[in-house]
Each structure stands twice: as structure tokens, then as C-alpha cells.
Coordinates of C-alpha atoms in Angstrom, one line a residue:
X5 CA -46.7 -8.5 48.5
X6 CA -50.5 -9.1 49.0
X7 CA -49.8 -8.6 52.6
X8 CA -48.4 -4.9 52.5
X9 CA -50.3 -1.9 52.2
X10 CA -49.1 2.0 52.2
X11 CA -50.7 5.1 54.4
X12 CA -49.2 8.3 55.7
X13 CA -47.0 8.3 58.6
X14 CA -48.5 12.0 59.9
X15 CA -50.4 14.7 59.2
X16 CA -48.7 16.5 56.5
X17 CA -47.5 20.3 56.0
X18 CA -49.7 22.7 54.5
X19 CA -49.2 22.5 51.1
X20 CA -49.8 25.5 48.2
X21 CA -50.8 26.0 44.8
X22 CA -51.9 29.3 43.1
X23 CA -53.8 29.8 39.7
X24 CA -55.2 32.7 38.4
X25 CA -55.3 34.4 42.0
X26 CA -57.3 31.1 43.2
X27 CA -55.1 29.8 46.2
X28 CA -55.6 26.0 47.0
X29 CA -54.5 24.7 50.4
X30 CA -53.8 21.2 50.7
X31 CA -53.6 18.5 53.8
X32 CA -52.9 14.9 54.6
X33 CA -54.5 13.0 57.7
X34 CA -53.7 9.5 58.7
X35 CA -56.8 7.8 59.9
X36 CA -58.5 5.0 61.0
X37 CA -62.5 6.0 61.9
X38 CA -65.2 8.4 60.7
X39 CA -64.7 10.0 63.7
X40 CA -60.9 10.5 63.4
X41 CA -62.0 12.5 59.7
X42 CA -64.6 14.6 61.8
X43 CA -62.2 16.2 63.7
X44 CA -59.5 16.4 60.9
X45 CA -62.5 18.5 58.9
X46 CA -63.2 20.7 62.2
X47 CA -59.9 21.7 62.9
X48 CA -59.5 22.9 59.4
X49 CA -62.8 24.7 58.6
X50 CA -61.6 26.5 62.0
X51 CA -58.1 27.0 60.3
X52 CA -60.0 28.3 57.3
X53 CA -63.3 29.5 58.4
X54 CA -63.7 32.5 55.9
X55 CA -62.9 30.0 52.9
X56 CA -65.8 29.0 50.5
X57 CA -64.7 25.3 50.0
X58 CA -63.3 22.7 52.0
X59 CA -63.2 19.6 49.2
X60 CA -62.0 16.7 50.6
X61 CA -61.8 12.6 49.9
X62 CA -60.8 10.3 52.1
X63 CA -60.5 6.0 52.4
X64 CA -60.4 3.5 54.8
X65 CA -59.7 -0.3 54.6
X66 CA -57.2 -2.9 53.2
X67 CA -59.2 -5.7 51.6
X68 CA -60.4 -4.4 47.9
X69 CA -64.0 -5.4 48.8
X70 CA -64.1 -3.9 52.4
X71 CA -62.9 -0.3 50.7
X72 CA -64.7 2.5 52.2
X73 CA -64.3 5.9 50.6
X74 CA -66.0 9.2 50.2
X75 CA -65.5 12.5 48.0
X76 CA -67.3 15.7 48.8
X77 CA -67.0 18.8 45.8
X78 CA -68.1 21.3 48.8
X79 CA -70.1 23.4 46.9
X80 CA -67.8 23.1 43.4
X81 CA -68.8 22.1 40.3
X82 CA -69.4 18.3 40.4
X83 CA -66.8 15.7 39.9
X84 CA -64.1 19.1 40.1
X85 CA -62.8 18.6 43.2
X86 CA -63.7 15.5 45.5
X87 CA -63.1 12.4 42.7
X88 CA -60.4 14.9 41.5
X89 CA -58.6 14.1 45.3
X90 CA -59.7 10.7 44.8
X91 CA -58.2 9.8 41.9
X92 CA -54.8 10.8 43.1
X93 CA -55.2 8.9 46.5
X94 CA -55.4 5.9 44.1
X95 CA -52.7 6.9 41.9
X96 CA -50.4 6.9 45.1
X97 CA -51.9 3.8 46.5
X98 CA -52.7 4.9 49.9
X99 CA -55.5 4.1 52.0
X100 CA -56.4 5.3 55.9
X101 CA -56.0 8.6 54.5
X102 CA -57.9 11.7 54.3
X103 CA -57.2 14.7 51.7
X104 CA -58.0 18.1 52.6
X105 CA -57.9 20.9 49.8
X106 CA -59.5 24.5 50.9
X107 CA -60.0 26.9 48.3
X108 CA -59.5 31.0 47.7
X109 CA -61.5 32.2 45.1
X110 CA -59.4 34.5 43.2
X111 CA -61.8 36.6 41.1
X112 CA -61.2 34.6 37.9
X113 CA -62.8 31.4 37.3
X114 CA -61.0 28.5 36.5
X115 CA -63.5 26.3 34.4
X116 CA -64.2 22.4 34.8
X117 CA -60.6 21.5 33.1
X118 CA -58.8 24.1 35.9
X119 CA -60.2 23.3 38.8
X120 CA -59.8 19.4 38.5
X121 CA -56.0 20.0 37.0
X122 CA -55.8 22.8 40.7
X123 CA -57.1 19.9 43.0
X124 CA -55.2 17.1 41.4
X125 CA -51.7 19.2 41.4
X126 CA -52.6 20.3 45.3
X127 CA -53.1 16.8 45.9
X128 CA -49.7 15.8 44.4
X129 CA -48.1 18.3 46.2
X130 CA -49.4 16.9 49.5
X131 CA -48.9 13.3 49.1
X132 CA -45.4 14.4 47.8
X133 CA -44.7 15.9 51.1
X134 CA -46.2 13.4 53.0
X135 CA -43.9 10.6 54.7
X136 CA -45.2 7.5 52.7
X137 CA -45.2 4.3 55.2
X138 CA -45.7 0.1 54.2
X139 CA -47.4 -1.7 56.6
X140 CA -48.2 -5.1 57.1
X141 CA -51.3 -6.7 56.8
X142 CA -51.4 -8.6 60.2
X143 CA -53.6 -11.5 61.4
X144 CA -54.3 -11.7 65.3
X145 CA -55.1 -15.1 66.9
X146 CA -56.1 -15.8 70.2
X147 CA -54.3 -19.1 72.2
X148 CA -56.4 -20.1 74.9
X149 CA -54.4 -22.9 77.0
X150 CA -54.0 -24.3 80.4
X151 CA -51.0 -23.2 82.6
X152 CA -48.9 -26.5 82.0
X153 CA -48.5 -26.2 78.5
X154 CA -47.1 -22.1 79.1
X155 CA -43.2 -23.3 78.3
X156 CA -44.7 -24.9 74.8
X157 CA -46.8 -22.2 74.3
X158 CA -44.3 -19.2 74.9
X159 CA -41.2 -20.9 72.6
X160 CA -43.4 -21.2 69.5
X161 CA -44.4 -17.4 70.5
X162 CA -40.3 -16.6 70.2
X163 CA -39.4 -19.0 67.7
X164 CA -41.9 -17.9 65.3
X165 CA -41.1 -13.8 66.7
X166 CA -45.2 -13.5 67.0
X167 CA -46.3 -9.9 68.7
X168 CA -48.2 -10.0 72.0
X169 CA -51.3 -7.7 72.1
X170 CA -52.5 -9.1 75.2
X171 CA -52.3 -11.7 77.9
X172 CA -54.6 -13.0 81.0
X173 CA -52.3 -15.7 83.1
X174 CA -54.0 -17.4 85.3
X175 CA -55.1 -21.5 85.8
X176 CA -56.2 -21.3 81.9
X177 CA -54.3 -18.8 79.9
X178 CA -55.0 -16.6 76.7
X179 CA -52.6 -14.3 74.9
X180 CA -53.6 -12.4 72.0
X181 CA -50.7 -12.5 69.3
X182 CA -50.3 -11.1 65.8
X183 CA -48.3 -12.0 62.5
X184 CA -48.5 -10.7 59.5
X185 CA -50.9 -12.4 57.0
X186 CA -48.7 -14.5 55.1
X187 CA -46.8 -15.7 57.8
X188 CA -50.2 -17.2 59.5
X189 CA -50.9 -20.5 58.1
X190 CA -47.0 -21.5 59.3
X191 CA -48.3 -20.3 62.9
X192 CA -51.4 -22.9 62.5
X193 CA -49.2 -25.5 62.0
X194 CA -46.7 -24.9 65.1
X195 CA -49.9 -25.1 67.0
X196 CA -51.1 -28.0 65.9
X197 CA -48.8 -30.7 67.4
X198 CA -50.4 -29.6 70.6
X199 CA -53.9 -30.9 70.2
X200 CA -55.0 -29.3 74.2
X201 CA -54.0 -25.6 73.1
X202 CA -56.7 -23.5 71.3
X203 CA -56.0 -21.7 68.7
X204 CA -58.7 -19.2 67.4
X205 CA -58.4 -16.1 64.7
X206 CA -60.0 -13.1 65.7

């Protein structure tokens, strides 16, 4: 359905793989700003302060041409770690989701081919363990309308089983409502036989 999309539920376990005395630690954030990946980076370089890498790739968005994403080696070999984490965030078709893999050096060295097969297989590891969630892709409109047409107003709202973010009742109303995207050009229609109620997408 072009109206679904998958994320992670929660923050995920730590997660383990070991090669050649290297030890890779791998987590899973849910999030939804720059900010929220901040603090997800904080709290594990504090986790892991005496560790030499902290690789990590995140993305946020829905819409294919709104995609924001990022993927930082930390100090590896580039293309080894970050696009590595990247490429398996696509693979599992999540997005809102930041992956966190901190690496031990063992003593040994891993070359190009180990480290990207290490960070990949961490990466598995974590979205494996990770509770996989669909969501739906919602559109939010906003019905601006004067107190007399509230009856009309709120039976569409039930019929139709729309969600209410918000609502300010006073002489001229507005409720905020959401439904999810496929389901919104049915909405326009119930509006429209009511030609003195407003409705707006925001």
C-alpha cells in the first residue's frame, strides 16, 4: 500500500558481533528530528567513551523525494561502515531510524571486504531484534465551521472514524482531524455537500 511505511517500535537491545578479536556493538533508535539523533549519539559515545568508532546512518521521511539520510565512517576506511549501515536500512525498508554500530579494535585488521561484511552483519543483527512496526501515512485537515453546523460536522467525523488532533469550540469552530492518505479524497467529498463548512489540508 502506497500509504504504509515501516520504522522501529523502540530502541533496540544491544546487539553483538565478534571477528578477529574486533567486537562491533550495534543499536536501533526510533526518531523523528536531528535533534532526537543528537542525543541517541551522546548517550552512546557516553556508553562507549573509550571506543575508537562510533559509525552510524540514520533516515528520516516518507515521500521518496523528501528522504533525508546521512552515513558517517567515524574515522574508518571510507564507504566501510556508514553506507555499509545504510544499505541495510534500505534492505529492511525502514525509515525514522537511526543505526548505531561502535567498534573494538581487536589487534587484527579486518580489510575493506571485513569491515563492510562486520557492519552489515551487526546491522542485521539489530534490525532483526528490533520490533518492526507499519504505519500509516496520514493526511490531517483542518474544518473550520460555525457552531450550527457541529451535529453535521461531528457524524461525518464518526461515520467516516476520522482522529481528532485538536479542537477550539467556540461561535466558529475548528477541529483538526486525521485519516490516512488513501482514505482522504472520500473525506473531501463528505465535506462537500456542506458548501458553509471549510475544509483545509494542513
Amino acid at each position: 500500500m502506497e500509504d504504509i511505511y515501516k520504522t522501529i517500535a523502540a530502541p533496540t537491545n544491544e546487539v553483538l558481533f565478534k571477528d578477529k578479536g574486533s567486537k562491533f556493538f550495534g543499536y536501533g533508535f526510533p526518531i523523528e528530528s536531528e535533534e532526537d539523533i543528537k542525543e541517541a549519539l551522546e548517550e552512546i559515545k557516553t556508553k562507549h567513551s573509550s571506543a575508537r568508532h562510533h559509525c552510524y546512518a540514520w533516515q528520516i521521511g516518507i515521500d521518496q523525494d523528501k528522504l533525508q539520510y546521512r552515513a558517517n565512517d567515524d574515522g574508518e576506511p571510507s564507504n566501510t561502515a556508514g553506507m555499509p549501515i545504510y544499505g541495510q536500512i534500505q534492505s529492511y525498508d525502514v525509515t525514522d531510524v537511526l543505526i548505531i554500530v561502535v567498534r573494538y579494535f581487536g589487534g587484527v585488521k579486518l580489510g575493506v571486504g571485513g569491515l563492510i561484511n562486520a557492519y552489515r552483519t551487526t546491522v542485521q543483527l539489530c534490525l532483526d531484534e528490533a520490533s518492526i512496526v507499519e504505519k500509516t501515512i496520514d493526511t490531517h485537515f483542518l474544518i473550520s465551521f460555525e457552531y450550527k453546523h457541529m451535529n453535521n460536522v461531528m457524524r461525518i467525523i464518526k461515520e467516516k472514524n476520522l482522529s481528532i488532533e485538536s479542537q477550539k469550540m467556540e461561535l466558529s469552530c475548528e477541529i483538526t482531524v486525521s485519516i490516512r492518505k488513501s482514505k482522504s479524497e472520500e473525506i473531501e467529498k463528505a465535506f462537500e455537500q456542506y458548501y458553509e463548512v471549510e475544509l483545509s489540508i494542513l
